[in-house]
Phi, psi and omega in degrees: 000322187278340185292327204251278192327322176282309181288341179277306170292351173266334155301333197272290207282342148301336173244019172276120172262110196248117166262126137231125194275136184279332203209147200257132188293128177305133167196104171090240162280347216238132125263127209252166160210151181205146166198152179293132187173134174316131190289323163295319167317304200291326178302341193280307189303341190272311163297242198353316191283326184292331200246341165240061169233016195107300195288146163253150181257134188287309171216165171229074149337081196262103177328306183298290175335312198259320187268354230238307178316318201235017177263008161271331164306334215232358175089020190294171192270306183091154162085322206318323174280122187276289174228169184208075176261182205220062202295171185196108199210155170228161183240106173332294197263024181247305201277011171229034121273311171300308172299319167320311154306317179214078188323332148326318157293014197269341164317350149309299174302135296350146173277158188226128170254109157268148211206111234203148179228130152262131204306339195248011182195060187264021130338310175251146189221142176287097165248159183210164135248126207308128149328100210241153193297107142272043177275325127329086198320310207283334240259274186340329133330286175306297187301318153335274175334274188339300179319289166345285205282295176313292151345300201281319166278000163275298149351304194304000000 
């Protein structure tokens, strides 16, 4: 019987289709990551990896919202986003090794994770983070993390 229940979930989790790109694409300023997933799921998964690495999250940008609000003012396309939030968080001992390096890096602080649908695809979903100057050492850590953090939540 446990023999028929193992070929049964394996057969089940074989016809699943799963898109996630492992390693994040350059595009513009952004590292992109993308994978087919519900979009709450991915914001719920994303919020757990940050928090149970510790880290509080400071603030949530909901980005679609705002942009979506103020694009007849401004003659904007509007809509682009099917949703759009702006995750925003620090890691105590990453940011006093980046500032400790450059009193200057504190414009990096808070790290930001975006986690995104677009209206012509919201099936798929994005998260990205700004590119970060690795001329800077103490930087590398921080992009670990991200890396990190994103995976994990596309994973979960």
């Amino acid at each position: 019987m446990k023999n028929y229940l193992f070929i049964f979930l394996l057969a089940a989790l074989s016809s699943c289709t799963f898109a996630a790109t492992e390693q994040p694409e350059k595009i513009g300023p952004a590292l992109v990551y993308q994978a087919e997933m519900d979009f709450e799921d991915a914001r719920l998964n994303l919020l757990d990896a940050i928090e149970a690495q510790g880290m509080v999250i400071s603030s949530t940008l909901h980005a679609q919202t705002m942009l979506d609000r103020t694009a007849e003012s401004v003659n904007g396309k509007g809509n682009i986003y099917d949703k759009a939030e702006i995750i925003q968080f620090c890691k105590v001992d990453l940011s006093h090794k980046l500032v400790s390096a450059n009193p200057h890096n504190l414009v990096l602080c808070p790290y930001s994770i975006a986690v995104y649908s677009l209206k012509t695809k919201p099936e798929l979903i994005y998260f990205s983070y700004r590119a970060p100057y690795l001329d800077e050492p103490a930087v590398e850590d921080i992009q670990k993390l991200l890396d990190q953090l994103i995976l994990e939540a596309i994973e979960a």
